[in-house]
Structures are given as structure tokens and as C-alpha cells.
JSON list of C-alpha atoms in Angstrom, two decimals:
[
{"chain": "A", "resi": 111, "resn": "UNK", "atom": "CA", "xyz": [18.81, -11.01, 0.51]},
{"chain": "A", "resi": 112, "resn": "UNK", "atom": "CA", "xyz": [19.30, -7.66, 2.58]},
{"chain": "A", "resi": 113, "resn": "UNK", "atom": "CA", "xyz": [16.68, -5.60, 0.32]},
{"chain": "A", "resi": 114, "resn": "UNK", "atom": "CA", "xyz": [13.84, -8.39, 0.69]},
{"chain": "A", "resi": 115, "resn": "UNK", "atom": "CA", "xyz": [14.64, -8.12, 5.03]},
{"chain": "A", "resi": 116, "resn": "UNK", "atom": "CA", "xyz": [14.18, -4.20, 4.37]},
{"chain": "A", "resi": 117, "resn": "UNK", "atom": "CA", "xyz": [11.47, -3.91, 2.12]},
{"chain": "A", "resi": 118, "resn": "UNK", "atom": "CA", "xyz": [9.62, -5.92, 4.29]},
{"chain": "A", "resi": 119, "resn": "UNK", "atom": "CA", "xyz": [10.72, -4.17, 7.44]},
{"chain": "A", "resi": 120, "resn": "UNK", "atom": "CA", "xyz": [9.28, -1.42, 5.47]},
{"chain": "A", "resi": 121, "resn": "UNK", "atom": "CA", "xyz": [5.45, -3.17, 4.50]},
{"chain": "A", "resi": 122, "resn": "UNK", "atom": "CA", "xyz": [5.46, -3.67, 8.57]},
{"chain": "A", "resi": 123, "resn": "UNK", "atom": "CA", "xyz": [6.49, -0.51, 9.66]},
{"chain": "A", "resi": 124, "resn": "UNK", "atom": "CA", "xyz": [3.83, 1.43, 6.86]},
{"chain": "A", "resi": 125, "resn": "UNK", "atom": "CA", "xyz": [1.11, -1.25, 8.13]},
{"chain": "A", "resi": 126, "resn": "UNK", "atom": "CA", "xyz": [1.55, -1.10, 11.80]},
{"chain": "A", "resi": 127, "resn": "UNK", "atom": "CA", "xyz": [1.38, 2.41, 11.38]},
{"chain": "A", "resi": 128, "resn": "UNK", "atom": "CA", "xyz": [-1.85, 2.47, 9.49]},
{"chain": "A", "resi": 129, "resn": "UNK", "atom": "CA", "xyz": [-3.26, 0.10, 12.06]},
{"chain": "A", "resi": 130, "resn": "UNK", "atom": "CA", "xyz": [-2.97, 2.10, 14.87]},
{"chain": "A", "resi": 131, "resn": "UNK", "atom": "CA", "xyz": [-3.93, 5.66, 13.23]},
{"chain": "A", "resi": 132, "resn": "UNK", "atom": "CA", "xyz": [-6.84, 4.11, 12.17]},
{"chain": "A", "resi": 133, "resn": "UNK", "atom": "CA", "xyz": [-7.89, 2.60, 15.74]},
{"chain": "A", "resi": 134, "resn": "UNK", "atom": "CA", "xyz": [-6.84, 5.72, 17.59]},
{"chain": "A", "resi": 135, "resn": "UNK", "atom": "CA", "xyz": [-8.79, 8.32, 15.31]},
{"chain": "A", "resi": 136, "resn": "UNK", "atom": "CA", "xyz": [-11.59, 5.33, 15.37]},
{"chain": "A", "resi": 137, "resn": "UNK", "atom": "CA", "xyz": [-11.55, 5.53, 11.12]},
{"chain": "A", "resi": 138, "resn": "UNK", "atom": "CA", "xyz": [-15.20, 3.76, 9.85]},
{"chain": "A", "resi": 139, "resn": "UNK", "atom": "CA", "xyz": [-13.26, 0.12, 8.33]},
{"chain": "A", "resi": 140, "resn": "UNK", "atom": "CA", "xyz": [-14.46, -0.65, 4.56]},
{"chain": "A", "resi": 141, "resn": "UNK", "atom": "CA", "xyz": [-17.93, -1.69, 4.65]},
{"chain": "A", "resi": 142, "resn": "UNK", "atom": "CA", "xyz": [-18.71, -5.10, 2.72]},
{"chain": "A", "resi": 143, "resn": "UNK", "atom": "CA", "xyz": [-19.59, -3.18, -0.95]},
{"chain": "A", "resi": 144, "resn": "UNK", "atom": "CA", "xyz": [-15.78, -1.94, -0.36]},
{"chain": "A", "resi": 145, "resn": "UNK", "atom": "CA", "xyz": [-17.51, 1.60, -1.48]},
{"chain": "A", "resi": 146, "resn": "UNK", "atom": "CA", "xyz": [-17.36, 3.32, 1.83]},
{"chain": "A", "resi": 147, "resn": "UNK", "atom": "CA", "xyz": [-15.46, 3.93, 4.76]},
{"chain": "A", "resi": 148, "resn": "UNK", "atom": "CA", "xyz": [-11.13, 2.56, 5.17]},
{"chain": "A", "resi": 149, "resn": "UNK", "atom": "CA", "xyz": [-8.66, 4.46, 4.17]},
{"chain": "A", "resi": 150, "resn": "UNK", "atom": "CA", "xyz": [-6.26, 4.76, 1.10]},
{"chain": "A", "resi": 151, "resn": "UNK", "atom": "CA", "xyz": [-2.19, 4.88, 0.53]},
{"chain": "A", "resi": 152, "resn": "UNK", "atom": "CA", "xyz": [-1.33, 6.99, -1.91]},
{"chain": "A", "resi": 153, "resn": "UNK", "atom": "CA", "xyz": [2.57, 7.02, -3.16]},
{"chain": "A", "resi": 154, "resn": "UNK", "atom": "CA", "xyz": [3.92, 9.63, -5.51]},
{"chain": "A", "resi": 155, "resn": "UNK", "atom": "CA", "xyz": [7.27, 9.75, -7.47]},
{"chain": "A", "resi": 156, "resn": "UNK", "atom": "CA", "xyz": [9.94, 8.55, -5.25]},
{"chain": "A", "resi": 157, "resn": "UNK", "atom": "CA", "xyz": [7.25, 7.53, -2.35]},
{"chain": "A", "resi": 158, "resn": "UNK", "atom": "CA", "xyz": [6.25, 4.69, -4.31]},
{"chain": "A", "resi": 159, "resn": "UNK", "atom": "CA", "xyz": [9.91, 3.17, -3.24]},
{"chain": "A", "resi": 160, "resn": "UNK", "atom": "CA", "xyz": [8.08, 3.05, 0.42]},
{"chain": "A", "resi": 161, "resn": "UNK", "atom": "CA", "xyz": [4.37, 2.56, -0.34]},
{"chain": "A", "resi": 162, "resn": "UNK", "atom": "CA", "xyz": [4.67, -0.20, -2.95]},
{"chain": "A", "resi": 163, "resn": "UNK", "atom": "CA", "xyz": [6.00, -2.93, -0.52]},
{"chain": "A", "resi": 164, "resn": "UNK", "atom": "CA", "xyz": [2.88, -2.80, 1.66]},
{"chain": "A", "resi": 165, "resn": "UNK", "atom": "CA", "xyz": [1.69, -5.25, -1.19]},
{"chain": "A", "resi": 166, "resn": "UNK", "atom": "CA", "xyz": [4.49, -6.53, -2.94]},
{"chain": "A", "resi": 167, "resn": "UNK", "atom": "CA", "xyz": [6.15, -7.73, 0.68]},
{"chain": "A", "resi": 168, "resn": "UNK", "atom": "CA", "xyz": [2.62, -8.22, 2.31]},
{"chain": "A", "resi": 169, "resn": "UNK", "atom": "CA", "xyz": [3.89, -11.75, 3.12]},
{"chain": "A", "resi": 170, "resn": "UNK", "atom": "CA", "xyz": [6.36, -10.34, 5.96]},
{"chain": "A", "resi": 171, "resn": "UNK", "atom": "CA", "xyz": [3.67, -8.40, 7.85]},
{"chain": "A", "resi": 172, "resn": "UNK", "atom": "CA", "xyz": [2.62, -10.74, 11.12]},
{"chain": "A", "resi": 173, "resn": "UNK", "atom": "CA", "xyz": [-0.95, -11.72, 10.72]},
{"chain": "A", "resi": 174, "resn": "UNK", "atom": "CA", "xyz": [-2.35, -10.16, 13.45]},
{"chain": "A", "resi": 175, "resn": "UNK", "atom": "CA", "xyz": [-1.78, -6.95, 11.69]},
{"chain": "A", "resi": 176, "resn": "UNK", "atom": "CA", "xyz": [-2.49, -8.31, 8.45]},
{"chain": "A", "resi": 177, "resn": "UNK", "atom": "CA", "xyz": [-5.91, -9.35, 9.22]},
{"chain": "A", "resi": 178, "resn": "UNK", "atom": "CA", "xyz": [-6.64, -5.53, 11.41]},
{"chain": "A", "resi": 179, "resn": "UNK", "atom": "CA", "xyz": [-5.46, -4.00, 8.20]},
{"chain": "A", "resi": 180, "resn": "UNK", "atom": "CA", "xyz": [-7.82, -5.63, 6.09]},
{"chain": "A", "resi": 181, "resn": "UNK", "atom": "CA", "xyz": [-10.45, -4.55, 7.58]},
{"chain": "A", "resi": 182, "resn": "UNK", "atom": "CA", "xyz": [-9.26, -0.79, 6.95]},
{"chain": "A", "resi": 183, "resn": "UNK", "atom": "CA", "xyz": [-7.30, -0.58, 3.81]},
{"chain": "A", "resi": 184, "resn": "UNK", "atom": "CA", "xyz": [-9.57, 0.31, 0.74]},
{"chain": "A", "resi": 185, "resn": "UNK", "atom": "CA", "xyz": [-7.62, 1.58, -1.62]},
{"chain": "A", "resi": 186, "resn": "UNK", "atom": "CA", "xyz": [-3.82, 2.09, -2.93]},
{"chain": "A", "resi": 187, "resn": "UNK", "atom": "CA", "xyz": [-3.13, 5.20, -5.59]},
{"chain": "A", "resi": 188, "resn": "UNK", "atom": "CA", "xyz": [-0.13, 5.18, -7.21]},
{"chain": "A", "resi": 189, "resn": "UNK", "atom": "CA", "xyz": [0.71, 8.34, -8.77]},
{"chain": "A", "resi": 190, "resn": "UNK", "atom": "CA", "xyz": [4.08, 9.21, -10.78]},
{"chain": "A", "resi": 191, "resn": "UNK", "atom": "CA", "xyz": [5.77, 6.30, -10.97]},
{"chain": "A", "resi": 192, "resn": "UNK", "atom": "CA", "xyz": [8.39, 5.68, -13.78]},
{"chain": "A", "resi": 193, "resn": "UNK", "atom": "CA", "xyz": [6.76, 2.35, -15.74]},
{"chain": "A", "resi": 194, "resn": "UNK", "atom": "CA", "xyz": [10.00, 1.85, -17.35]},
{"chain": "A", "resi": 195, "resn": "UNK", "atom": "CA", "xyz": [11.84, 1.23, -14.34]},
{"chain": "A", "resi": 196, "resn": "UNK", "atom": "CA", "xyz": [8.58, -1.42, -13.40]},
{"chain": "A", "resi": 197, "resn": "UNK", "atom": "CA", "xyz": [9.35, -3.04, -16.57]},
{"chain": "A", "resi": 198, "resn": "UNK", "atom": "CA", "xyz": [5.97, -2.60, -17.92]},
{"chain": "A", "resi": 199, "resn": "UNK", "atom": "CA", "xyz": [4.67, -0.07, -20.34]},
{"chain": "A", "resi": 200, "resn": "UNK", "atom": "CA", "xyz": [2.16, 2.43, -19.54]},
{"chain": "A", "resi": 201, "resn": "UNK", "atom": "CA", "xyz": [-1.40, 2.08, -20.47]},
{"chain": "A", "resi": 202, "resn": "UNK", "atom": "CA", "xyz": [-2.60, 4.96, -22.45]},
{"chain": "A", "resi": 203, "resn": "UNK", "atom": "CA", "xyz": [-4.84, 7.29, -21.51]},
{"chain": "A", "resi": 204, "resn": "UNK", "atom": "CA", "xyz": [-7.88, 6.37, -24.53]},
{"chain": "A", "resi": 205, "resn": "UNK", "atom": "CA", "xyz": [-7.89, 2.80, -23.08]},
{"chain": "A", "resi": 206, "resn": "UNK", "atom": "CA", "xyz": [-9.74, 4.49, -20.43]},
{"chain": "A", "resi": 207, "resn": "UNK", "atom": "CA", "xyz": [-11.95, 5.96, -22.00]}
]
């Protein structure tokens, strides 16, 4: 299908890019507790349409970059996305607490 070839287009593009920022501003990579160092993606709203397929199309990356952005990525924030159009419900906020 033409969205699966674009979407993950997309994961490759986002990835690549995070690659090389990371090597050219030598970023620290995630240390092995995972607690310090890498660097995070954070989508908002409408971002999420962009962010979100660096996992859920992680399987058209090339592995070369795969692996180099393993050893960078820590974390992925997703902020303001509609869970209705995810087709799951949001978790409220007491089962946090």
C-alpha cells in the first residue's frame, strides 16, 4: 500500500536525521541503566502523524541506522494525541497516581 511506502519513508527520514545530529553535536548515547545520556522525540497534536512511525514502521529503517539509533534514542513523549482516533481509550489521570 502507498501509505505503508510513506510512513516508512517517513521512520527513515526522522531516524537518519536523528543519527546524524546526534554524531555531529557528539550527543552522550544512553548509558546501560537507560537513565542518562540519548536523546528523546517528542510529537504533539498533529506531529504525532510524523513522529509515531519511527516505531510503528521501525521495520523499514536499514539496519545500519537502526542499530546507530539504538544506541541514542532514550525516550519517545507523546503529547496531545486524539486516543479516539488510536482506537484506544485514554488512561485516566488517578491510575497514575
Amino acid at each position: 500500500m502507498k501509505h505503508n511506502k510513506f510512513f516508512g519513508d517517513r521512520a527513515t527520514e526522522l531516524a537518519e536525521f536523528m543519527v546524524a545530529l546526534a554524531e555531529k553535536e557528539v550527543l552522550p548515547k544512553v548509558d546501560e541503566t537507560g537513565t542518562v545520556g540519548g536523546v528523546a522525540v517528542m510529537a504533539w497534536s498533529s506531529g504525532n502523524v510524523f513522529a509515531q512511525p519511527l516505531l510503528s514502521f521501525a521495520d523499514s529503517i536499514p539496519l545500519p541506522t537502526k542499530i546507530k539509533l539504538e544506541e541514542y534514542l532514550r525516550l519517545f513523549i507523546v503529547l496531545g494525541v486524539y486516543f479516539s482516533a488510536r482506537s484506544f481509550q485514554a488512561p485516566l489521570l488517578r491510575e497514575f497516581a
